[in-house]
Coordinates of C-alpha atoms in Angstrom, one line a residue:
Chain A
M6 CA 28.9 5.4 122.9
S7 CA 30.5 7.9 120.6
M8 CA 31.9 11.1 121.7
M9 CA 30.9 14.3 120.0
K10 CA 32.8 17.5 119.9
Y11 CA 30.9 20.4 121.5
E12 CA 30.3 22.8 118.6
P13 CA 27.8 25.4 119.7
W14 CA 28.5 27.5 116.6
G15 CA 28.0 24.7 114.2
L16 CA 25.1 26.4 112.5
L17 CA 26.9 29.6 112.0
E18 CA 29.9 27.8 110.6
Q19 CA 27.6 26.0 108.3
M20 CA 26.1 29.4 107.2
R21 CA 29.6 30.7 106.7
R22 CA 30.4 27.8 104.5
E23 CA 27.2 28.2 102.5
M24 CA 28.0 31.8 102.0
E25 CA 31.5 31.1 100.9
R26 CA 30.2 28.6 98.4
A27 CA 27.8 31.3 97.1
V28 CA 30.6 33.9 97.0
D29 CA 33.1 31.7 95.4
T30 CA 30.7 31.3 92.4
R31 CA 31.0 27.5 92.4
T32 CA 34.8 27.4 92.1
A33 CA 35.1 25.1 95.0
E34 CA 35.1 21.9 93.1
G35 CA 38.1 23.1 91.1
S36 CA 36.1 23.0 87.9
S37 CA 37.3 26.4 86.8
V38 CA 40.6 28.0 86.7
A39 CA 41.8 31.4 87.8
T40 CA 42.0 32.6 84.2
S41 CA 38.2 32.6 83.7
D42 CA 36.3 35.8 84.4
W43 CA 33.0 34.2 85.3
V44 CA 31.5 30.7 85.8
P45 CA 28.2 29.7 84.3
A46 CA 25.6 27.9 86.5
V47 CA 24.8 24.4 85.2
D48 CA 22.4 21.6 85.6
I49 CA 23.6 18.0 85.0
K50 CA 21.1 15.4 84.3
E51 CA 21.3 11.8 83.4
D52 CA 18.6 9.8 81.6
A53 CA 18.5 6.3 80.2
D54 CA 20.7 7.0 77.1
S55 CA 22.6 10.1 77.8
F56 CA 24.1 12.8 80.1
V57 CA 22.8 16.3 79.6
I58 CA 24.6 19.4 80.7
V59 CA 22.7 22.6 80.7
A60 CA 24.6 25.9 81.2
D61 CA 23.3 29.4 81.5
I62 CA 25.5 31.5 79.2
P63 CA 23.5 34.7 78.5
G64 CA 25.0 37.0 75.9
V65 CA 27.5 34.6 74.5
D66 CA 27.6 34.3 70.7
P67 CA 27.3 30.6 69.8
K68 CA 30.4 30.7 67.6
D69 CA 32.4 31.8 70.7
I70 CA 31.5 28.6 72.6
E71 CA 33.9 25.6 72.6
V72 CA 33.0 22.2 73.8
H73 CA 35.4 19.3 73.9
M74 CA 36.0 16.1 75.7
E75 CA 39.2 14.2 76.4
N76 CA 40.1 11.6 79.0
G77 CA 36.7 11.6 80.4
M78 CA 36.7 15.4 81.1
L79 CA 34.2 17.5 79.3
T80 CA 35.3 21.2 78.9
I81 CA 33.1 24.1 78.0
K82 CA 34.6 27.4 77.5
G83 CA 34.0 30.6 75.6
E84 CA 34.0 34.3 75.6
K85 CA 31.3 36.9 76.4
E86 CA 31.8 40.1 74.7
S87 CA 30.1 43.4 75.6
E88 CA 27.5 44.5 73.0
K89 CA 29.1 47.8 72.4
K90 CA 32.7 48.0 73.3
E91 CA 33.3 51.5 72.0
E92 CA 30.9 53.3 74.3
R93 CA 31.5 52.4 77.9
E94 CA 30.0 55.7 79.1
G95 CA 26.7 56.6 80.6
Y96 CA 26.6 53.4 82.8
K97 CA 24.5 53.8 85.9
R98 CA 24.7 50.2 87.0
V99 CA 27.0 47.4 86.0
E100 CA 26.4 43.9 87.4
R101 CA 27.2 41.8 84.4
S102 CA 30.5 40.1 83.9
F103 CA 32.2 39.8 80.6
G104 CA 35.2 37.9 79.3
S105 CA 36.0 34.3 79.3
F106 CA 34.3 31.4 81.0
Y107 CA 35.6 27.9 81.6
R108 CA 34.2 24.9 83.3
R109 CA 35.2 21.2 83.3
F110 CA 33.3 18.1 84.3
S111 CA 34.5 14.6 84.9
L112 CA 32.1 12.2 83.3
P113 CA 31.7 8.5 84.0
D114 CA 33.2 5.9 81.6
S115 CA 29.8 5.2 80.3
A116 CA 29.8 8.5 78.4
D117 CA 30.7 8.2 74.8
P118 CA 33.2 10.9 73.7
D119 CA 32.3 10.3 70.1
K120 CA 28.7 11.1 70.5
I121 CA 28.4 14.6 71.8
T122 CA 26.0 17.2 70.5
A123 CA 25.7 20.8 71.6
S124 CA 23.1 23.4 70.9
S125 CA 22.5 26.9 72.2
N126 CA 19.1 28.6 72.5
H127 CA 18.1 31.8 74.4
G128 CA 21.4 32.0 76.2
V129 CA 21.3 28.4 77.4
L130 CA 23.9 25.8 76.2
E131 CA 22.8 22.2 76.1
V132 CA 25.5 19.5 75.7
R133 CA 24.2 16.0 75.3
I134 CA 26.7 13.1 75.7
A135 CA 25.3 9.7 74.6
K136 CA 26.1 6.7 76.7
H137 CA 27.9 3.7 75.3
E138 CA 25.3 1.3 74.1
K139 CA 26.6 -1.5 76.2
V140 CA 25.9 0.3 79.4
Q141 CA 22.3 1.2 78.6
P142 CA 20.0 -0.6 80.8
R143 CA 19.0 -4.0 79.5
K144 CA 16.4 -6.3 80.7
I145 CA 17.7 -9.7 81.5
S146 CA 15.3 -12.5 81.7
V147 CA 15.7 -15.1 84.3
N148 CA 15.7 -18.6 83.0
S149 CA 14.1 -21.3 85.0
Chain B
M8 CA 42.0 29.8 128.4
S9 CA 38.5 29.6 129.7
T10 CA 35.8 28.0 127.7
L11 CA 33.8 31.3 127.7
N12 CA 36.7 33.1 126.1
Q13 CA 37.1 30.4 123.6
L14 CA 33.4 30.6 122.7
R15 CA 33.5 34.3 122.5
R16 CA 36.4 34.2 120.1
S17 CA 34.8 31.6 118.1
L18 CA 31.6 33.6 117.8
G19 CA 33.5 36.7 116.9
R20 CA 35.4 34.9 114.2
T21 CA 32.3 33.4 112.7
L22 CA 30.4 36.7 112.7
E23 CA 33.4 38.3 111.0
N24 CA 33.4 35.7 108.4
L25 CA 29.7 36.1 108.0
A26 CA 29.9 39.8 107.6
E27 CA 32.8 39.5 105.1
G28 CA 30.9 36.9 103.2
W29 CA 27.9 39.2 102.9
Q30 CA 30.0 42.1 101.8
N31 CA 31.6 40.1 99.1
L32 CA 28.2 38.8 98.0
R33 CA 26.8 42.3 97.9
E34 CA 29.7 43.8 96.1
R35 CA 29.7 41.1 93.5
A36 CA 26.0 40.7 93.0
G37 CA 24.5 43.9 94.2
Q38 CA 20.8 43.5 93.9
A39 CA 21.1 41.1 91.1
L40 CA 20.4 38.2 93.4
T41 CA 16.8 37.4 92.8
H42 CA 14.5 35.0 94.4
F43 CA 12.9 32.3 92.2
R44 CA 9.8 30.7 93.6
P45 CA 7.4 28.1 92.3
P46 CA 4.7 29.8 90.1
A47 CA 1.2 30.2 91.5
K48 CA -0.6 26.9 91.2
R49 CA -3.2 26.5 88.6
D50 CA -4.5 23.4 90.1
D51 CA -3.6 20.8 92.8
L52 CA -1.7 18.6 90.5
D53 CA 2.0 18.2 91.4
T54 CA 3.6 18.0 88.1
W55 CA 7.1 16.9 87.2
E56 CA 8.0 20.5 86.6
D57 CA 6.8 21.6 90.0
Q58 CA 9.1 19.1 91.6
V59 CA 12.0 20.2 89.6
I60 CA 11.3 23.9 90.5
R61 CA 11.1 23.0 94.2
H62 CA 14.5 21.3 94.0
S63 CA 16.2 23.8 91.8
A64 CA 18.2 26.8 93.1
D65 CA 16.0 29.3 94.9
W66 CA 18.2 32.2 94.0
G67 CA 19.4 33.2 90.6
L68 CA 21.5 36.1 89.4
L69 CA 19.7 38.5 87.0
A70 CA 22.8 40.6 86.3
T71 CA 21.8 43.9 84.8
E72 CA 23.4 47.0 83.4
V73 CA 21.7 50.3 83.1
Q74 CA 23.0 52.8 80.5
E75 CA 21.9 56.3 79.8
D76 CA 22.5 58.3 76.7
G77 CA 21.0 61.6 75.5
E78 CA 17.5 60.3 74.6
S79 CA 17.0 57.1 76.5
V80 CA 17.8 54.7 79.3
I81 CA 18.8 51.3 78.2
V82 CA 18.5 48.3 80.5
R83 CA 20.1 45.0 79.7
M84 CA 19.3 42.0 81.9
E85 CA 20.7 38.5 81.7
V86 CA 17.8 36.1 81.9
P87 CA 18.7 32.9 80.0
G88 CA 16.3 30.3 78.9
M89 CA 13.1 32.3 78.7
E90 CA 10.4 32.5 76.1
K91 CA 9.4 36.0 75.0
A92 CA 5.8 35.4 76.1
D93 CA 6.8 34.6 79.6
F94 CA 8.1 38.2 80.3
D95 CA 5.9 40.8 82.0
I96 CA 7.5 44.2 81.9
D97 CA 6.1 47.4 83.5
V98 CA 7.2 50.9 84.3
I99 CA 5.8 51.7 87.7
D100 CA 6.7 54.8 89.7
N101 CA 9.8 55.2 87.7
H102 CA 11.0 51.7 88.4
L103 CA 11.4 49.1 85.6
V104 CA 9.6 46.0 86.9
V105 CA 10.5 42.8 85.2
R106 CA 8.5 39.7 86.1
G107 CA 8.7 36.3 84.4
E108 CA 8.6 32.6 84.7
K109 CA 11.5 30.4 83.7
R110 CA 10.1 27.1 82.7
V111 CA 11.8 23.7 82.7
Q112 CA 12.1 22.5 79.1
K113 CA 9.9 19.6 78.2
E114 CA 12.5 17.4 76.7
R115 CA 14.4 17.4 80.1
R116 CA 11.5 15.8 81.9
D117 CA 12.9 12.4 82.5
G118 CA 16.0 11.1 84.2
R119 CA 17.6 12.4 87.3
F120 CA 19.6 15.5 88.2
H121 CA 23.1 15.2 89.5
V122 CA 23.8 18.9 89.8
M123 CA 21.2 21.7 90.0
E124 CA 22.5 25.2 90.0
C125 CA 20.1 26.9 87.6
A126 CA 17.0 28.6 89.1
Y127 CA 13.6 28.0 87.7
G128 CA 10.2 29.4 88.5
S129 CA 8.7 32.9 88.9
F130 CA 10.9 35.9 89.6
E131 CA 10.5 39.6 89.9
R132 CA 13.1 42.4 89.8
A133 CA 12.5 46.1 90.1
L134 CA 15.1 48.6 89.0
A135 CA 15.1 52.2 90.0
L136 CA 15.6 54.3 86.8
P137 CA 18.0 57.2 86.9
V138 CA 15.6 59.7 85.2
E139 CA 11.9 59.9 84.3
V140 CA 11.0 57.8 81.3
D141 CA 8.1 57.4 79.0
G142 CA 6.9 53.9 79.7
H143 CA 4.4 53.8 76.8
A144 CA 7.2 54.3 74.3
A145 CA 9.4 51.6 75.7
D146 CA 10.8 48.9 73.5
A147 CA 11.9 45.4 74.7
R148 CA 13.9 42.8 72.9
Y149 CA 15.1 39.4 73.9
R150 CA 18.1 37.8 72.2
R151 CA 20.6 35.2 73.4
G152 CA 19.3 35.3 76.9
I153 CA 19.6 39.1 77.2
L154 CA 16.5 41.2 77.7
T155 CA 17.1 44.7 76.4
V156 CA 14.6 47.4 77.3
T157 CA 15.0 50.8 75.8
L158 CA 13.1 53.6 77.6
P159 CA 12.9 57.0 76.0
K160 CA 13.5 59.8 78.5
L161 CA 10.5 62.0 79.3
R162 CA 12.6 65.1 79.2
P163 CA 15.6 64.7 76.9
A164 CA 18.6 66.4 78.2
M165 CA 18.8 69.8 76.6
A166 CA 21.7 72.2 76.8
R167 CA 20.5 75.1 78.8
R168 CA 22.2 78.4 79.0
I169 CA 21.7 80.2 82.3
P170 CA 22.1 83.9 82.0
V171 CA 23.8 85.7 84.9
N172 CA 21.9 88.7 85.9
T173 CA 23.6 91.7 87.3
A174 CA 22.4 92.6 90.7

C-alpha cells in the first residue's frame, strides 16, 4: 500500500500554478529570455514529412522577423513597432505590447535544418521544417 | 503546531497567491482576455476542425488600444490569423462590438499537435467607447493581424469660449 501526503489544498495549489502559468506568459519552459518584451503564442504540429510551428505575431512587419536554426534549436525573434511612434497621445486604453519577441524550440534530430521555410500571413508566422528523408515512415514488407 | 493552524496558514497562503495571480493577470491583460468557443454547429458532423477547436486554448488575448484625436476614435485590435469576411463589427449603445470566427487553416489538417497555445473558434469583445461616435461612418481595415476601426465622433470637439457674466 502506498502512502499519500494529505493535501487538502491540492486543487487550489493547482489553480495557483495554472494562474502562474498564464501570468508568466509561457516563459516557464525557459524558451524566452528576459530581454524580450512579449512572447507569442504558438502551435507546434508534426505531420508525416515535417514539423510546423505557427506563431501569432500580429502587427509585426515580415522583414522584422528572423528565423534560424542551429544545434537543433529553432529560434524565432523579431520586433513589433508601434504604428505611429510620434503621437503617443490621446490613448484611452493600451493593452498591446510592443518591442522585441523571442522564442526558442528544441527540435528532434529528425528535423532537417537545411529545409526550413517560413511565411507570414495576417499576423501569423508559419515555419515549416522538413524531416530528414530517412526518418519518414516507410512501409516494410515482411518476407515469408 | 496544530494541524488546524497549519491548514489555515496553507489556505491563507494559497488564497494570497491566487489573489496576486489574478491581479497580475488583470493588470497585464485587462479585459483583453477573451473567451473562444466552438462556433455554432451547422450540422451534427464532428469535423477535424471542430476537434482542433475543442482542444485549442479556450482563452486568447485580443490586445487592443483605443486612441482619440480631434475628429475620431481609433481602435486597434490584435486578431491574428483571420479572414476579412469572418469579422462582424457593430456599434451598439456606444460600444464597439467585434465578433469573429478564427478558423483552423485547411493545410494544417493532418498530423498531430505537440503544443497548442493559440485559440480558435468564435469570439466576441465589446469595448466601451470614450465618446459618442457615428457608427454608420465607421471604417475598418485588417492588415498583418491588426484590425483597425476608425469611428468619427458624433460631435467633434470644438473650442468653446464661455463668457463670464457679471452678476
